[in-house]
PDB file of C-alpha atoms and ligand atoms in Angstrom:
ATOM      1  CA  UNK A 119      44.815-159.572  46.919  1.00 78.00           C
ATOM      2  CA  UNK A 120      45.911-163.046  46.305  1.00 88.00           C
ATOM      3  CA  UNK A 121      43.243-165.726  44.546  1.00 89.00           C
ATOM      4  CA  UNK A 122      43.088-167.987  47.691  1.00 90.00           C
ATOM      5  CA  UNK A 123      42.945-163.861  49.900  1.00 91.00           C
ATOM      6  CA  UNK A 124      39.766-163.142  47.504  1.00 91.00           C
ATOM      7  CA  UNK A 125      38.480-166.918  48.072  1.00 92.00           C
ATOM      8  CA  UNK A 126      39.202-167.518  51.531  1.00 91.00           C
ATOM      9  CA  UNK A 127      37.149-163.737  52.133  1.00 91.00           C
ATOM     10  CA  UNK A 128      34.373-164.911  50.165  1.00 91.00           C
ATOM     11  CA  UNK A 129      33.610-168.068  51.918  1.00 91.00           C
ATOM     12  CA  UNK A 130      33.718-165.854  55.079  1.00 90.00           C
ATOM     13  CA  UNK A 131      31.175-163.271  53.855  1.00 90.00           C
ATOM     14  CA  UNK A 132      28.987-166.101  52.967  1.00 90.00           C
ATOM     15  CA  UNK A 133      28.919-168.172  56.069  1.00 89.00           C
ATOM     16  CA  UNK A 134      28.327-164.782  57.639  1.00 89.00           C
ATOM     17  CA  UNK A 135      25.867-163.932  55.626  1.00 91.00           C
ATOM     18  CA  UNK A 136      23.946-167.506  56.116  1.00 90.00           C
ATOM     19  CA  UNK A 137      23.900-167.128  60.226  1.00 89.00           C
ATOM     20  CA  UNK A 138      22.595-163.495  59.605  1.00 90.00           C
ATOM     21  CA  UNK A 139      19.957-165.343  57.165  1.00 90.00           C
ATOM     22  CA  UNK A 140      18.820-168.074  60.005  1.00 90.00           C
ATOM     23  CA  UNK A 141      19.460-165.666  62.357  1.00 89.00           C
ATOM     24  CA  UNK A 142      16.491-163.647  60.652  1.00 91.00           C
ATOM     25  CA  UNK A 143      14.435-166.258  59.995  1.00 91.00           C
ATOM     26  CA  UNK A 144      14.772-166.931  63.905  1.00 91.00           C
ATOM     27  CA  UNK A 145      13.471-164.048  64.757  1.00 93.00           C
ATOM     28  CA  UNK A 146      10.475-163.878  62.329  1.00 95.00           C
ATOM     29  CA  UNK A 147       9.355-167.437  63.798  1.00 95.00           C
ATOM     30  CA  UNK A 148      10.031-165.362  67.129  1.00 96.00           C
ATOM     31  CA  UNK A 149       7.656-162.454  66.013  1.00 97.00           C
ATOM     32  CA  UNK A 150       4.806-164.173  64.578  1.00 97.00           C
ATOM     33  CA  UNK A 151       4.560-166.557  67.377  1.00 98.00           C
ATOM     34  CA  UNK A 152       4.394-162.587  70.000  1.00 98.00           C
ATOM     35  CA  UNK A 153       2.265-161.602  67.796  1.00 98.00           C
ATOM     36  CA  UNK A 154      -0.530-164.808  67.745  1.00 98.00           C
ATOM     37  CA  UNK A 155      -0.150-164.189  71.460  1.00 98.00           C
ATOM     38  CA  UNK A 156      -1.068-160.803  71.536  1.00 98.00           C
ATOM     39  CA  UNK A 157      -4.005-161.415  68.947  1.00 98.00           C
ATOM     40  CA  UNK A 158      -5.378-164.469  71.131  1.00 98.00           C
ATOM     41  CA  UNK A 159      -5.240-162.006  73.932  1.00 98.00           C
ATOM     42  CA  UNK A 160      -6.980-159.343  72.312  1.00 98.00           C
ATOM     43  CA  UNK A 161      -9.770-161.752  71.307  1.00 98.00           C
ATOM     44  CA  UNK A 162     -10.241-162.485  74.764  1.00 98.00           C
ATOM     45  CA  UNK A 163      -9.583-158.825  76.000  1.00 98.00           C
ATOM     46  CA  UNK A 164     -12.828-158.393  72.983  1.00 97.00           C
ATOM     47  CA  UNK A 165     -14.649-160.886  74.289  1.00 97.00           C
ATOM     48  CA  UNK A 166     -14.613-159.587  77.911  1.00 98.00           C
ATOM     49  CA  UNK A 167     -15.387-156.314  76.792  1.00 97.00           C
ATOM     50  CA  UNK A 168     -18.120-157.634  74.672  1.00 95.00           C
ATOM     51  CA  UNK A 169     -19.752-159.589  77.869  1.00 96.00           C
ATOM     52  CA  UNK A 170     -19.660-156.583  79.928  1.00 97.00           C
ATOM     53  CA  UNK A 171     -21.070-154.108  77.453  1.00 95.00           C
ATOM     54  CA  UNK A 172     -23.890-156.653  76.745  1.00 95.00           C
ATOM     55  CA  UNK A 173     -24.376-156.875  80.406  1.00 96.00           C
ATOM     56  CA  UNK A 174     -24.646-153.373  80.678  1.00 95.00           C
ATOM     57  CA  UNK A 175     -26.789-152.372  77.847  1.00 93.00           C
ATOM     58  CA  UNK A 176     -28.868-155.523  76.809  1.00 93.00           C
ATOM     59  CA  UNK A 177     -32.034-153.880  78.667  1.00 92.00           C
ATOM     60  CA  UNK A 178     -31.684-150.463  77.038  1.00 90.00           C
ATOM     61  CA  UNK A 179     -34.080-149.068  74.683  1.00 79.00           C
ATOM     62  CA  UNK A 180     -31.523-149.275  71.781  1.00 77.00           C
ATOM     63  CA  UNK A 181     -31.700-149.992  68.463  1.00 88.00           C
ATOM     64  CA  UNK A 182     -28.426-152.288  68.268  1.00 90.00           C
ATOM     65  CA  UNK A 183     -28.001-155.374  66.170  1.00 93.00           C
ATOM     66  CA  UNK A 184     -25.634-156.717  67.914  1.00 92.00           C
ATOM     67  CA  UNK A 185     -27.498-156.451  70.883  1.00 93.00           C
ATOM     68  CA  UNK A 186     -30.855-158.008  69.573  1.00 93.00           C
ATOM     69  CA  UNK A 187     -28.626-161.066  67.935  1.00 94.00           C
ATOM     70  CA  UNK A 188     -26.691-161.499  71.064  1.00 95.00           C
ATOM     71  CA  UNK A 189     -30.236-161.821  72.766  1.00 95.00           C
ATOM     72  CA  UNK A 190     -31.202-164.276  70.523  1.00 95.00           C
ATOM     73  CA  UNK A 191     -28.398-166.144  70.420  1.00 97.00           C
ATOM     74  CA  UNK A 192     -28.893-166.926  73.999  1.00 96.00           C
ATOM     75  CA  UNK A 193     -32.725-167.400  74.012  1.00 96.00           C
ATOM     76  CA  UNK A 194     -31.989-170.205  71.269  1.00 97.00           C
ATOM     77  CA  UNK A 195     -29.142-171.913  73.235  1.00 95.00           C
ATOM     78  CA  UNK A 196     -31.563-171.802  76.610  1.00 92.00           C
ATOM     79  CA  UNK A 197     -33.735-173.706  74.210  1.00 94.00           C
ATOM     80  CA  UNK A 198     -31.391-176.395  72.972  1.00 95.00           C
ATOM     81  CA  UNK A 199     -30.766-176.523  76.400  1.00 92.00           C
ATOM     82  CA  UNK A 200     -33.967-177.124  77.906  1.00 92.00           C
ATOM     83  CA  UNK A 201     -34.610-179.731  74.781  1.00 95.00           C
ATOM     84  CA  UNK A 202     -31.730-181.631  75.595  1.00 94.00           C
ATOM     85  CA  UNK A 203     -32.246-181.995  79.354  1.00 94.00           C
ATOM     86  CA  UNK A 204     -35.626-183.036  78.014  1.00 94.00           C
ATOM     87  CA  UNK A 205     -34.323-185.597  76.019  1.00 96.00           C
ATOM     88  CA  UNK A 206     -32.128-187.027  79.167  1.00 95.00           C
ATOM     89  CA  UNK A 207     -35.253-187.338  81.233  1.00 94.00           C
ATOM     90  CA  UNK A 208     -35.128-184.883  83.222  1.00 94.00           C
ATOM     91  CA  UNK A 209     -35.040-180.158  83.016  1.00 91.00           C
ATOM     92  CA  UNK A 210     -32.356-178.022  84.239  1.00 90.00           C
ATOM     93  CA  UNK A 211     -31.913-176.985  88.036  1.00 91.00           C
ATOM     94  CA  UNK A 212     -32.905-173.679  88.428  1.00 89.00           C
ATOM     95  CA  UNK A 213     -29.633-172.907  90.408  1.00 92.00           C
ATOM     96  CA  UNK A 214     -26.951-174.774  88.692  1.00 93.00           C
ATOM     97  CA  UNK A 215     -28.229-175.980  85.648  1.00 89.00           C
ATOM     98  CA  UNK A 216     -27.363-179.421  86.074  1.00 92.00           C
ATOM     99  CA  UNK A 217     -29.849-182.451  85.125  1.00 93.00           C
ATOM    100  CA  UNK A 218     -32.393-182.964  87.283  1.00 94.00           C
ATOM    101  CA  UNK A 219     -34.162-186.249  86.484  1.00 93.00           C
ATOM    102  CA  UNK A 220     -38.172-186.591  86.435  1.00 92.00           C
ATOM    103  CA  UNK A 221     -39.617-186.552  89.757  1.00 90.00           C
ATOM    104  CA  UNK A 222     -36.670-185.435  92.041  1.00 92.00           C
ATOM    105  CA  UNK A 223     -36.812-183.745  94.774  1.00 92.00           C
ATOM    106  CA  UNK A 224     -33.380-182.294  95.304  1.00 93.00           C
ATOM    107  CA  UNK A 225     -30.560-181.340  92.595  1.00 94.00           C
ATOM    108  CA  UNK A 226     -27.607-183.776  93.056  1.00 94.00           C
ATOM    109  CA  UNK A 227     -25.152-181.875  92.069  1.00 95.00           C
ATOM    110  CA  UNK A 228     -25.972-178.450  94.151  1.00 95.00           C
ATOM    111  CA  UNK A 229     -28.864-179.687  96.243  1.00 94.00           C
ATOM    112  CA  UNK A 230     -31.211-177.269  95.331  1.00 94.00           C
ATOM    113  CA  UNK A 231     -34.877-178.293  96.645  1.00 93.00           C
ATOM    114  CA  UNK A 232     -36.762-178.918  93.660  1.00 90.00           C
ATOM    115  CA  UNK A 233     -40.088-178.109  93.828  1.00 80.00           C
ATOM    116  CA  UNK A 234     -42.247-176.757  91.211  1.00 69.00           C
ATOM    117  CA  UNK A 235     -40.270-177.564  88.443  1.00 63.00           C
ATOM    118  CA  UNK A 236     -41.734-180.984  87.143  1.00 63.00           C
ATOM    119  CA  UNK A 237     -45.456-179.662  88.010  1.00 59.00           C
ATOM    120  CA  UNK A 238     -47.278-178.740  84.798  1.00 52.00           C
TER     121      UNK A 238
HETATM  122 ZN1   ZN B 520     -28.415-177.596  91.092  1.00 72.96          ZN
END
C-alpha cells in the first residue's frame, strides 16, 4: 500500500469515525430527552396514584405517616386559605371557593346563595 493508499484510507476511517461519534452523541441527546419524558410521566402517574390512595384510605384507622402529613398538609393550606380570603375582605364560597366579599349575598363567580357564612 502506497503512502498517499495508507493516507487517503486514514482520512476515510476518521471522517467515518467522527459521523459515528455525532451520530452517538445524537442519540444520547435523543435518550435522555425519552427518558425525562418518561420520568415526568411517572411523577404524574405517582402523583395520581398518590391522590387516589389518599382518597381511599385517609379515614382508615391506620397508623401511616404519610397519611397523617398529607392530612395536615391540607388542614394548613385550608388555613392559609381562609386567612387570605380574610385578608381580601371577604371568606371562601362554600361551593367554589372563590372570594366572597363581606356581606354578599350570592357568590359571583358560581352564584351560590350565601347565607350563613358571614354570621358569627
Ligand atoms: Zn361560588
Amino acid at each position: 500500500m502506497s503512502f498517499l493508499d495508507k493516507l487517503s484510507d486514514g482520512i476515510a476511517n476518521t471522517t467515518k469515525d467522527l459521523g459515528n461519534l455525532a451520530a452517538n452523541a445524537t442519540d444520547i441527546t435523543k435518550l435522555q430527552y425519552d427518558k425525562k419524558v418518561k420520568e415526568g410521566e411517572l411523577t404524574r402517574l405517582y402523583e395520581k396514584l398518590g391522590k387516589k390512595y389518599y382518597e381511599a384510605h385517609k379515614d382508615d384507622d391506620m397508623d401511616d405517616e404519610d397519611i397523617k402529613a398529607t392530612t395536615a398538609a391540607i388542614l394548613r393550606i385550608k388555613e392559609i386559605s381562609d386567612e387570605l380570603m380574610e385578608k381580601k375582605g371577604g371568606k371562601a364560597c362554600p361551593k367554589c371557593g372563590a372570594l366572597v366579599k363581606n356581606g354578599s349575598k350570592f357568590c359571583s363567580a358560581c352564584g351560590e346563595k350565601i347565607d350563613d357564612i358571614f354570621e358569627e
